[in-house]
Amino acid sequence: MKPADASAQKSPVAFSSLGQRAQPPTIAKLMAMALETPNLLSLAAGFTDNATLPVDFVRVATEAMLGNPGDREFLQYGTNQGRPRLRQQLAERLAKIELGLDATELQRGLFITNGSQQALYLAMQVLADPGDIILVDRPSYFVFLEMLSGLGLRAVSMPVDAEGKIDAPALGTLLDGLASNGEAQRIKAVYFVSYFSNPSARSLDEAEKNAIAGMLSSRGLLIPVVEDAAYRELYYSEAPAARSVLSLPTWRDFPKLYTATLTKPFATGLKIGYGLCTDEAWLKKMLHVKGHHDFGSANFNQAILEHALTTGNYDGELARIRPAYERKMRALHEALVHEGLPAAGWTWAAPSGGLYLWLEAPATLETGLDSAFCRACLDAGVLYVPGELCFGDQPAKNFIRLSFGVLGERDLAEAGRRFVTVVKRFV
Ligand SMILES: Cc1ncc(COP(=O)(O)O)c(C=O)c1O
């Protein structure tokens, strides 16, 4: 569903093709719905937990940073690629989990962005022209999918099996089909969210990542790969075992961009993320365009995060929020079970990390923003993200994403109760 941009139709301003394609982001619409509906409990926005935000640390860090009148550089412009010390810290952190990678080498390809969202946008902007194809996971991150459509790009989903795993033979068939239509040259990149995905909460295992690499390389398609690891650090008790494309040998010959963020694990309001690119030419192009966007992300915010990493407060925050998110996930999951959602034919899996539950309703139930079910949920005071937004093509109509990031445990239980009450009216 695309919300209409009525003001553009009435305006005397002549828009570029990019401007014409730009549509109000669905996330803004969901937020507006949340604000317009009193007493609504929103399970829609992917916000993080308010109660555990590192308020005290940020206050103390700011005082420490500005305490010495000589230390003024934090309040100056920084560099386009980002603070060298922060880049070094992030590269060292990654080298600890991706054994065999050299931190100095990683630092060279690492650039700080205005949230990892900006790294994703830069990547697409420099790689693809309108009409080009981006292979995406199924389901995929809906803000990324909307970005693709804003850029005039075509998302083509990589097929999955009944368990949601990459279906390698079907992917091969899809690629062969594109080749026989003369479209292989239009495939400009492959994108997937690999850890505790938004929306599915699934992680790709190494076999799946290898299967994608194998299907592409056996057809000579050594196209750029973008691995979005936004939730990699948000596991509840055990770090995910799968290596990323950065160190998996099957991806060795591909140009790679790995994106990750400090917003979800620390504070979304600081909006600092990063990209790590293994291809020098691709990296340079993204940095040139970043220079056009902003010539550097907020230096002050980067410095706060640098301080958090140096003092160990970043890891302290992670240690605090991991169990908090697990408790919140359980609160919502158990409320849904207790209220009888499985008996109504809905299925989902309790995740071991991330911020989302991905629910499949019986095949005949439509859950889109304009559906009777969605309106009934709003009337009952609960909001979700319709799953149909999360498919690059052939959208399934009977999925929803519930986020347990923002609400407290009691509200999550109440939201679950309201949700199942509506579900029972639609059985
Ligand atoms: C999968 C995924 N990637 C990237 C982002 C962008 O996050 P940020 O720009 O805050 O780093 C998000 C945010 O929700 C996300 O869910």
PDB file of C-alpha atoms in Angstrom, residues 27-283:
ATOM      1  CA  ILE A  27       6.788   4.390   9.416  1.00  0.00           C
ATOM      2  CA  ALA A  28       5.682   8.056   9.571  1.00  0.00           C
ATOM      3  CA  LYS A  29       2.103   6.991   8.892  1.00  0.00           C
ATOM      4  CA  LEU A  30       2.251   4.371  11.652  1.00  0.00           C
ATOM      5  CA  MET A  31       3.635   6.947  14.062  1.00  0.00           C
ATOM      6  CA  ALA A  32       0.895   9.426  13.137  1.00  0.00           C
ATOM      7  CA  MET A  33      -1.738   6.715  13.695  1.00  0.00           C
ATOM      8  CA  ALA A  34      -0.218   6.015  17.095  1.00  0.00           C
ATOM      9  CA  LEU A  35      -0.308   9.694  18.050  1.00  0.00           C
ATOM     10  CA  GLU A  36      -3.867  10.209  16.778  1.00  0.00           C
ATOM     11  CA  THR A  37      -5.304   7.267  18.726  1.00  0.00           C
ATOM     12  CA  PRO A  38      -5.633   7.898  22.460  1.00  0.00           C
ATOM     13  CA  ASN A  39      -4.637   5.029  24.777  1.00  0.00           C
ATOM     14  CA  LEU A  40      -3.117   3.126  21.899  1.00  0.00           C
ATOM     15  CA  LEU A  41      -0.504   0.539  22.748  1.00  0.00           C
ATOM     16  CA  SER A  42       1.785   0.467  19.733  1.00  0.00           C
ATOM     17  CA  LEU A  43       3.596  -2.717  18.850  1.00  0.00           C
ATOM     18  CA  ALA A  44       4.519  -1.114  15.536  1.00  0.00           C
ATOM     19  CA  ALA A  45       7.500   1.229  15.881  1.00  0.00           C
ATOM     20  CA  GLY A  46      10.937  -0.349  16.098  1.00  0.00           C
ATOM     21  CA  PHE A  47      11.948   2.033  18.902  1.00  0.00           C
ATOM     22  CA  THR A  48      14.175   0.868  21.723  1.00  0.00           C
ATOM     23  CA  ASP A  49      13.404   0.558  25.431  1.00  0.00           C
ATOM     24  CA  ASN A  50      12.942   3.984  27.053  1.00  0.00           C
ATOM     25  CA  ALA A  51      13.492   2.773  30.594  1.00  0.00           C
ATOM     26  CA  THR A  52      17.023   1.511  29.982  1.00  0.00           C
ATOM     27  CA  LEU A  53      18.339   4.384  27.832  1.00  0.00           C
ATOM     28  CA  PRO A  54      21.790   5.404  29.157  1.00  0.00           C
ATOM     29  CA  VAL A  55      20.737   8.817  30.495  1.00  0.00           C
ATOM     30  CA  ASP A  56      23.199   8.966  33.407  1.00  0.00           C
ATOM     31  CA  PHE A  57      26.121   7.871  31.293  1.00  0.00           C
ATOM     32  CA  VAL A  58      25.406  10.447  28.587  1.00  0.00           C
ATOM     33  CA  ARG A  59      25.164  13.210  31.229  1.00  0.00           C
ATOM     34  CA  VAL A  60      28.452  12.215  32.869  1.00  0.00           C
ATOM     35  CA  ALA A  61      30.187  11.653  29.520  1.00  0.00           C
ATOM     36  CA  THR A  62      29.100  15.073  28.262  1.00  0.00           C
ATOM     37  CA  GLU A  63      30.452  16.721  31.414  1.00  0.00           C
ATOM     38  CA  ALA A  64      33.715  14.812  31.103  1.00  0.00           C
ATOM     39  CA  MET A  65      34.061  15.712  27.434  1.00  0.00           C
ATOM     40  CA  LEU A  66      33.405  19.403  27.962  1.00  0.00           C
ATOM     41  CA  GLY A  67      34.965  19.676  31.425  1.00  0.00           C
ATOM     42  CA  ASN A  68      38.324  20.869  30.145  1.00  0.00           C
ATOM     43  CA  PRO A  69      37.898  24.270  28.465  1.00  0.00           C
ATOM     44  CA  GLY A  70      40.699  23.321  26.030  1.00  0.00           C
ATOM     45  CA  ASP A  71      38.719  20.348  24.681  1.00  0.00           C
ATOM     46  CA  ARG A  72      36.596  21.976  22.047  1.00  0.00           C
ATOM     47  CA  GLU A  73      37.008  19.667  19.115  1.00  0.00           C
ATOM     48  CA  PHE A  74      33.883  17.629  19.949  1.00  0.00           C
ATOM     49  CA  LEU A  75      31.794  20.662  19.088  1.00  0.00           C
ATOM     50  CA  GLN A  76      33.538  21.219  15.772  1.00  0.00           C
ATOM     51  CA  TYR A  77      32.940  19.529  12.439  1.00  0.00           C
ATOM     52  CA  GLY A  78      34.645  16.173  12.271  1.00  0.00           C
ATOM     53  CA  THR A  79      35.778  14.274   9.185  1.00  0.00           C
ATOM     54  CA  ASN A  80      33.721  12.815   6.366  1.00  0.00           C
ATOM     55  CA  GLN A  81      34.703   9.209   7.137  1.00  0.00           C
ATOM     56  CA  GLY A  82      34.241   9.579  10.892  1.00  0.00           C
ATOM     57  CA  ARG A  83      36.354   9.839  14.056  1.00  0.00           C
ATOM     58  CA  PRO A  84      39.507   7.739  13.600  1.00  0.00           C
ATOM     59  CA  ARG A  85      39.488   6.460  17.196  1.00  0.00           C
ATOM     60  CA  LEU A  86      35.836   5.379  16.954  1.00  0.00           C
ATOM     61  CA  ARG A  87      36.539   3.656  13.646  1.00  0.00           C
ATOM     62  CA  GLN A  88      39.483   1.889  15.237  1.00  0.00           C
ATOM     63  CA  GLN A  89      37.385   0.753  18.222  1.00  0.00           C
ATOM     64  CA  LEU A  90      34.645  -0.589  15.973  1.00  0.00           C
ATOM     65  CA  ALA A  91      37.145  -2.362  13.727  1.00  0.00           C
ATOM     66  CA  GLU A  92      38.821  -3.981  16.747  1.00  0.00           C
ATOM     67  CA  ARG A  93      35.453  -5.049  18.107  1.00  0.00           C
ATOM     68  CA  LEU A  94      34.581  -6.730  14.828  1.00  0.00           C
ATOM     69  CA  ALA A  95      37.996  -8.397  14.526  1.00  0.00           C
ATOM     70  CA  LYS A  96      37.329 -10.038  17.910  1.00  0.00           C
ATOM     71  CA  ILE A  97      34.205 -11.804  16.653  1.00  0.00           C
ATOM     72  CA  GLU A  98      35.282 -12.387  13.055  1.00  0.00           C
ATOM     73  CA  LEU A  99      38.478 -14.297  13.735  1.00  0.00           C
ATOM     74  CA  GLY A 100      41.167 -14.005  11.109  1.00  0.00           C
ATOM     75  CA  LEU A 101      40.302 -10.458  10.078  1.00  0.00           C
ATOM     76  CA  ASP A 102      42.834  -7.717  10.567  1.00  0.00           C
ATOM     77  CA  ALA A 103      41.573  -4.730  12.568  1.00  0.00           C
ATOM     78  CA  THR A 104      43.786  -2.212  10.764  1.00  0.00           C
ATOM     79  CA  GLU A 105      42.523  -3.433   7.407  1.00  0.00           C
ATOM     80  CA  LEU A 106      38.926  -3.290   8.632  1.00  0.00           C
ATOM     81  CA  GLN A 107      39.384   0.249   9.945  1.00  0.00           C
ATOM     82  CA  ARG A 108      40.474   1.386   6.503  1.00  0.00           C
ATOM     83  CA  GLY A 109      37.126   0.345   5.001  1.00  0.00           C
ATOM     84  CA  LEU A 110      34.984   1.515   7.924  1.00  0.00           C
ATOM     85  CA  PHE A 111      32.998   4.752   7.686  1.00  0.00           C
ATOM     86  CA  ILE A 112      30.676   6.294  10.246  1.00  0.00           C
ATOM     87  CA  THR A 113      27.194   7.212   9.059  1.00  0.00           C
ATOM     88  CA  ASN A 114      24.041   8.915  10.230  1.00  0.00           C
ATOM     89  CA  GLY A 115      22.592   5.618  11.414  1.00  0.00           C
ATOM     90  CA  SER A 116      23.263   2.497   9.379  1.00  0.00           C
ATOM     91  CA  GLN A 117      20.282   3.649   7.300  1.00  0.00           C
ATOM     92  CA  GLN A 118      22.537   6.220   5.623  1.00  0.00           C
ATOM     93  CA  ALA A 119      25.125   3.543   4.761  1.00  0.00           C
ATOM     94  CA  LEU A 120      22.363   1.512   3.090  1.00  0.00           C
ATOM     95  CA  TYR A 121      21.187   4.535   1.126  1.00  0.00           C
ATOM     96  CA  LEU A 122      24.708   5.478   0.013  1.00  0.00           C
ATOM     97  CA  ALA A 123      25.309   1.911  -1.123  1.00  0.00           C
ATOM     98  CA  MET A 124      22.185   1.843  -3.268  1.00  0.00           C
ATOM     99  CA  GLN A 125      22.694   5.345  -4.621  1.00  0.00           C
ATOM    100  CA  VAL A 126      26.136   4.602  -6.012  1.00  0.00           C
ATOM    101  CA  LEU A 127      25.329   1.109  -7.333  1.00  0.00           C
ATOM    102  CA  ALA A 128      21.984   1.180  -9.037  1.00  0.00           C
ATOM    103  CA  ASP A 129      19.932   3.198 -11.511  1.00  0.00           C
ATOM    104  CA  PRO A 130      16.143   3.231 -11.874  1.00  0.00           C
ATOM    105  CA  GLY A 131      14.951  -0.112 -13.228  1.00  0.00           C
ATOM    106  CA  ASP A 132      17.885  -2.051 -11.772  1.00  0.00           C
ATOM    107  CA  ILE A 133      17.318  -5.084  -9.578  1.00  0.00           C
ATOM    108  CA  ILE A 134      18.342  -5.666  -5.952  1.00  0.00           C
ATOM    109  CA  LEU A 135      17.999  -9.200  -4.590  1.00  0.00           C
ATOM    110  CA  VAL A 136      16.548  -9.102  -1.071  1.00  0.00           C
ATOM    111  CA  ASP A 137      15.727 -11.535   1.714  1.00  0.00           C
ATOM    112  CA  ARG A 138      12.123 -12.657   2.197  1.00  0.00           C
ATOM    113  CA  PRO A 139      10.724 -11.030   4.291  1.00  0.00           C
ATOM    114  CA  SER A 140      12.990  -7.982   4.395  1.00  0.00           C
ATOM    115  CA  TYR A 141      13.453  -4.687   6.240  1.00  0.00           C
ATOM    116  CA  PHE A 142      10.522  -2.596   5.013  1.00  0.00           C
ATOM    117  CA  VAL A 143      12.273   0.775   5.285  1.00  0.00           C
ATOM    118  CA  PHE A 144      14.977  -0.567   2.971  1.00  0.00           C
ATOM    119  CA  LEU A 145      12.319  -1.798   0.551  1.00  0.00           C
ATOM    120  CA  GLU A 146      10.663   1.627   0.545  1.00  0.00           C
ATOM    121  CA  MET A 147      14.073   3.180  -0.102  1.00  0.00           C
ATOM    122  CA  LEU A 148      14.495   0.923  -3.131  1.00  0.00           C
ATOM    123  CA  SER A 149      11.170   1.973  -4.512  1.00  0.00           C
ATOM    124  CA  GLY A 150      12.037   5.647  -3.825  1.00  0.00           C
ATOM    125  CA  LEU A 151      15.158   5.163  -5.929  1.00  0.00           C
ATOM    126  CA  GLY A 152      13.144   3.469  -8.674  1.00  0.00           C
ATOM    127  CA  LEU A 153      14.813   0.100  -8.049  1.00  0.00           C
ATOM    128  CA  ARG A 154      13.179  -3.315  -8.264  1.00  0.00           C
ATOM    129  CA  ALA A 155      13.381  -5.589  -5.239  1.00  0.00           C
ATOM    130  CA  VAL A 156      13.393  -9.276  -6.159  1.00  0.00           C
ATOM    131  CA  SER A 157      13.002 -11.671  -3.219  1.00  0.00           C
ATOM    132  CA  MET A 158      15.268 -14.647  -2.796  1.00  0.00           C
ATOM    133  CA  PRO A 159      12.988 -17.686  -2.402  1.00  0.00           C
ATOM    134  CA  VAL A 160      12.699 -19.392   0.980  1.00  0.00           C
ATOM    135  CA  ASP A 161      11.394 -22.799   2.059  1.00  0.00           C
ATOM    136  CA  ALA A 162       8.552 -23.512   4.480  1.00  0.00           C
ATOM    137  CA  GLU A 163      10.860 -22.843   7.448  1.00  0.00           C
ATOM    138  CA  GLY A 164      11.908 -19.496   6.047  1.00  0.00           C
ATOM    139  CA  LYS A 165      15.377 -20.715   5.055  1.00  0.00           C
ATOM    140  CA  ILE A 166      16.998 -19.709   1.769  1.00  0.00           C
ATOM    141  CA  ASP A 167      15.848 -22.208  -0.870  1.00  0.00           C
ATOM    142  CA  ALA A 168      19.035 -22.596  -2.914  1.00  0.00           C
ATOM    143  CA  PRO A 169      17.626 -24.548  -5.907  1.00  0.00           C
ATOM    144  CA  ALA A 170      14.728 -22.083  -6.207  1.00  0.00           C
ATOM    145  CA  LEU A 171      17.204 -19.200  -6.041  1.00  0.00           C
ATOM    146  CA  GLY A 172      19.157 -20.834  -8.870  1.00  0.00           C
ATOM    147  CA  THR A 173      15.966 -21.101 -10.934  1.00  0.00           C
ATOM    148  CA  LEU A 174      15.143 -17.458 -10.224  1.00  0.00           C
ATOM    149  CA  LEU A 175      18.604 -16.316 -11.324  1.00  0.00           C
ATOM    150  CA  ASP A 176      18.412 -18.455 -14.462  1.00  0.00           C
ATOM    151  CA  GLY A 177      15.007 -16.949 -15.231  1.00  0.00           C
ATOM    152  CA  LEU A 178      16.391 -13.417 -14.905  1.00  0.00           C
ATOM    153  CA  ALA A 179      19.311 -14.379 -17.139  1.00  0.00           C
ATOM    154  CA  SER A 180      17.065 -15.824 -19.826  1.00  0.00           C
ATOM    155  CA  ASN A 181      14.982 -12.597 -19.782  1.00  0.00           C
ATOM    156  CA  GLY A 182      18.186 -10.660 -20.390  1.00  0.00           C
ATOM    157  CA  GLU A 183      18.001  -9.149 -16.918  1.00  0.00           C
ATOM    158  CA  ALA A 184      21.101 -10.650 -15.267  1.00  0.00           C
ATOM    159  CA  GLN A 185      23.045  -7.450 -15.986  1.00  0.00           C
ATOM    160  CA  ARG A 186      20.447  -5.447 -14.110  1.00  0.00           C
ATOM    161  CA  ILE A 187      21.078  -7.256 -10.808  1.00  0.00           C
ATOM    162  CA  LYS A 188      23.234  -4.714  -8.983  1.00  0.00           C
ATOM    163  CA  ALA A 189      23.443  -6.060  -5.424  1.00  0.00           C
ATOM    164  CA  VAL A 190      22.161  -8.608  -2.951  1.00  0.00           C
ATOM    165  CA  TYR A 191      20.922  -7.474   0.484  1.00  0.00           C
ATOM    166  CA  PHE A 192      19.979  -9.405   3.613  1.00  0.00           C
ATOM    167  CA  VAL A 193      19.461  -8.795   7.332  1.00  0.00           C
ATOM    168  CA  SER A 194      21.359 -11.666   8.802  1.00  0.00           C
ATOM    169  CA  TYR A 195      20.997 -11.583  12.599  1.00  0.00           C
ATOM    170  CA  PHE A 196      17.645 -11.509  14.460  1.00  0.00           C
ATOM    171  CA  SER A 197      16.165  -9.938  11.411  1.00  0.00           C
ATOM    172  CA  ASN A 198      13.702  -7.136  11.164  1.00  0.00           C
ATOM    173  CA  PRO A 199      11.002  -8.356  10.695  1.00  0.00           C
ATOM    174  CA  SER A 200      11.372 -12.141  10.961  1.00  0.00           C
ATOM    175  CA  ALA A 201      13.687 -12.324  14.026  1.00  0.00           C
ATOM    176  CA  ARG A 202      15.480 -15.145  12.158  1.00  0.00           C
ATOM    177  CA  SER A 203      19.220 -15.350  11.685  1.00  0.00           C
ATOM    178  CA  LEU A 204      20.754 -16.757   8.514  1.00  0.00           C
ATOM    179  CA  ASP A 205      23.059 -19.672   9.228  1.00  0.00           C
ATOM    180  CA  GLU A 206      26.360 -20.080   7.404  1.00  0.00           C
ATOM    181  CA  ALA A 207      24.931 -22.721   5.087  1.00  0.00           C
ATOM    182  CA  GLU A 208      22.310 -20.243   3.872  1.00  0.00           C
ATOM    183  CA  LYS A 209      24.894 -17.495   3.355  1.00  0.00           C
ATOM    184  CA  ASN A 210      27.110 -19.974   1.509  1.00  0.00           C
ATOM    185  CA  ALA A 211      24.180 -21.089  -0.624  1.00  0.00           C
ATOM    186  CA  ILE A 212      23.511 -17.514  -1.770  1.00  0.00           C
ATOM    187  CA  ALA A 213      27.201 -17.008  -2.585  1.00  0.00           C
ATOM    188  CA  GLY A 214      27.320 -20.341  -4.426  1.00  0.00           C
ATOM    189  CA  MET A 215      24.247 -19.668  -6.552  1.00  0.00           C
ATOM    190  CA  LEU A 216      25.563 -16.238  -7.548  1.00  0.00           C
ATOM    191  CA  SER A 217      29.188 -17.146  -8.166  1.00  0.00           C
ATOM    192  CA  SER A 218      28.341 -20.274 -10.171  1.00  0.00           C
ATOM    193  CA  ARG A 219      26.527 -17.952 -12.588  1.00  0.00           C
ATOM    194  CA  GLY A 220      29.381 -15.460 -12.718  1.00  0.00           C
ATOM    195  CA  LEU A 221      27.400 -12.920 -10.706  1.00  0.00           C
ATOM    196  CA  LEU A 222      30.075 -11.535  -8.376  1.00  0.00           C
ATOM    197  CA  ILE A 223      27.803  -8.649  -7.482  1.00  0.00           C
ATOM    198  CA  PRO A 224      28.159  -6.413  -4.406  1.00  0.00           C
ATOM    199  CA  VAL A 225      26.698  -7.933  -1.256  1.00  0.00           C
ATOM    200  CA  VAL A 226      25.224  -5.846   1.567  1.00  0.00           C
ATOM    201  CA  GLU A 227      24.945  -7.682   4.873  1.00  0.00           C
ATOM    202  CA  ASP A 228      22.844  -5.708   7.361  1.00  0.00           C
ATOM    203  CA  ALA A 229      23.896  -6.730  10.872  1.00  0.00           C
ATOM    204  CA  ALA A 230      21.846  -4.121  12.762  1.00  0.00           C
ATOM    205  CA  TYR A 231      20.781  -6.586  15.481  1.00  0.00           C
ATOM    206  CA  ARG A 232      23.907  -8.737  15.752  1.00  0.00           C
ATOM    207  CA  GLU A 233      24.773  -7.468  19.229  1.00  0.00           C
ATOM    208  CA  LEU A 234      21.204  -7.712  20.494  1.00  0.00           C
ATOM    209  CA  TYR A 235      21.238 -11.413  21.337  1.00  0.00           C
ATOM    210  CA  TYR A 236      19.699 -12.354  24.693  1.00  0.00           C
ATOM    211  CA  SER A 237      22.245 -14.825  26.038  1.00  0.00           C
ATOM    212  CA  GLU A 238      24.323 -16.386  23.281  1.00  0.00           C
ATOM    213  CA  ALA A 239      26.138 -14.577  20.495  1.00  0.00           C
ATOM    214  CA  PRO A 240      25.059 -15.881  17.078  1.00  0.00           C
ATOM    215  CA  ALA A 241      27.595 -18.373  15.756  1.00  0.00           C
ATOM    216  CA  ALA A 242      27.380 -17.618  12.040  1.00  0.00           C
ATOM    217  CA  ARG A 243      30.221 -15.598  10.549  1.00  0.00           C
ATOM    218  CA  SER A 244      29.400 -12.674   8.330  1.00  0.00           C
ATOM    219  CA  VAL A 245      30.216 -12.339   4.653  1.00  0.00           C
ATOM    220  CA  LEU A 246      33.377 -10.510   5.748  1.00  0.00           C
ATOM    221  CA  SER A 247      35.066 -13.731   6.792  1.00  0.00           C
ATOM    222  CA  LEU A 248      33.143 -16.522   5.043  1.00  0.00           C
ATOM    223  CA  PRO A 249      35.439 -17.940   2.324  1.00  0.00           C
ATOM    224  CA  THR A 250      32.510 -18.387  -0.093  1.00  0.00           C
ATOM    225  CA  TRP A 251      32.138 -14.605  -0.292  1.00  0.00           C
ATOM    226  CA  ARG A 252      35.869 -13.914  -0.722  1.00  0.00           C
ATOM    227  CA  ASP A 253      35.660 -12.685  -4.322  1.00  0.00           C
ATOM    228  CA  PHE A 254      32.572 -10.496  -3.881  1.00  0.00           C
ATOM    229  CA  PRO A 255      32.704  -6.750  -3.119  1.00  0.00           C
ATOM    230  CA  LYS A 256      31.228  -6.567   0.399  1.00  0.00           C
ATOM    231  CA  LEU A 257      29.503  -3.963   2.531  1.00  0.00           C
ATOM    232  CA  TYR A 258      28.733  -4.879   6.142  1.00  0.00           C
ATOM    233  CA  THR A 259      26.475  -2.427   7.958  1.00  0.00           C
ATOM    234  CA  ALA A 260      25.866  -2.199  11.684  1.00  0.00           C
ATOM    235  CA  THR A 261      24.631   0.344  14.168  1.00  0.00           C
ATOM    236  CA  LEU A 262      25.237   1.809  17.592  1.00  0.00           C
ATOM    237  CA  THR A 263      21.670   3.073  17.814  1.00  0.00           C
ATOM    238  CA  LYS A 264      19.836  -0.138  18.681  1.00  0.00           C
ATOM    239  CA  PRO A 265      22.374  -1.412  21.234  1.00  0.00           C
ATOM    240  CA  PHE A 266      22.913   1.986  22.891  1.00  0.00           C
ATOM    241  CA  ALA A 267      20.706   4.979  22.077  1.00  0.00           C
ATOM    242  CA  THR A 268      18.674   5.456  18.913  1.00  0.00           C
ATOM    243  CA  GLY A 269      18.703   9.238  19.471  1.00  0.00           C
ATOM    244  CA  LEU A 270      22.447   9.427  18.790  1.00  0.00           C
ATOM    245  CA  LYS A 271      21.802   8.001  15.300  1.00  0.00           C
ATOM    246  CA  ILE A 272      25.327   6.729  14.683  1.00  0.00           C
ATOM    247  CA  GLY A 273      25.915   3.642  12.550  1.00  0.00           C
ATOM    248  CA  TYR A 274      28.593   2.458  10.199  1.00  0.00           C
ATOM    249  CA  GLY A 275      29.423   0.655   7.012  1.00  0.00           C
ATOM    250  CA  LEU A 276      32.480  -1.449   6.369  1.00  0.00           C
ATOM    251  CA  CYS A 277      33.352  -1.854   2.724  1.00  0.00           C
ATOM    252  CA  THR A 278      35.971  -4.215   1.330  1.00  0.00           C
ATOM    253  CA  ASP A 279      36.145  -2.667  -2.118  1.00  0.00           C
ATOM    254  CA  GLU A 280      38.183   0.513  -2.347  1.00  0.00           C
ATOM    255  CA  ALA A 281      36.447   1.996  -5.369  1.00  0.00           C
ATOM    256  CA  TRP A 282      32.956   1.335  -3.955  1.00  0.00           C
ATOM    257  CA  LEU A 283      34.013   2.808  -0.600  1.00  0.00           C
TER     258      LEU A 283
END
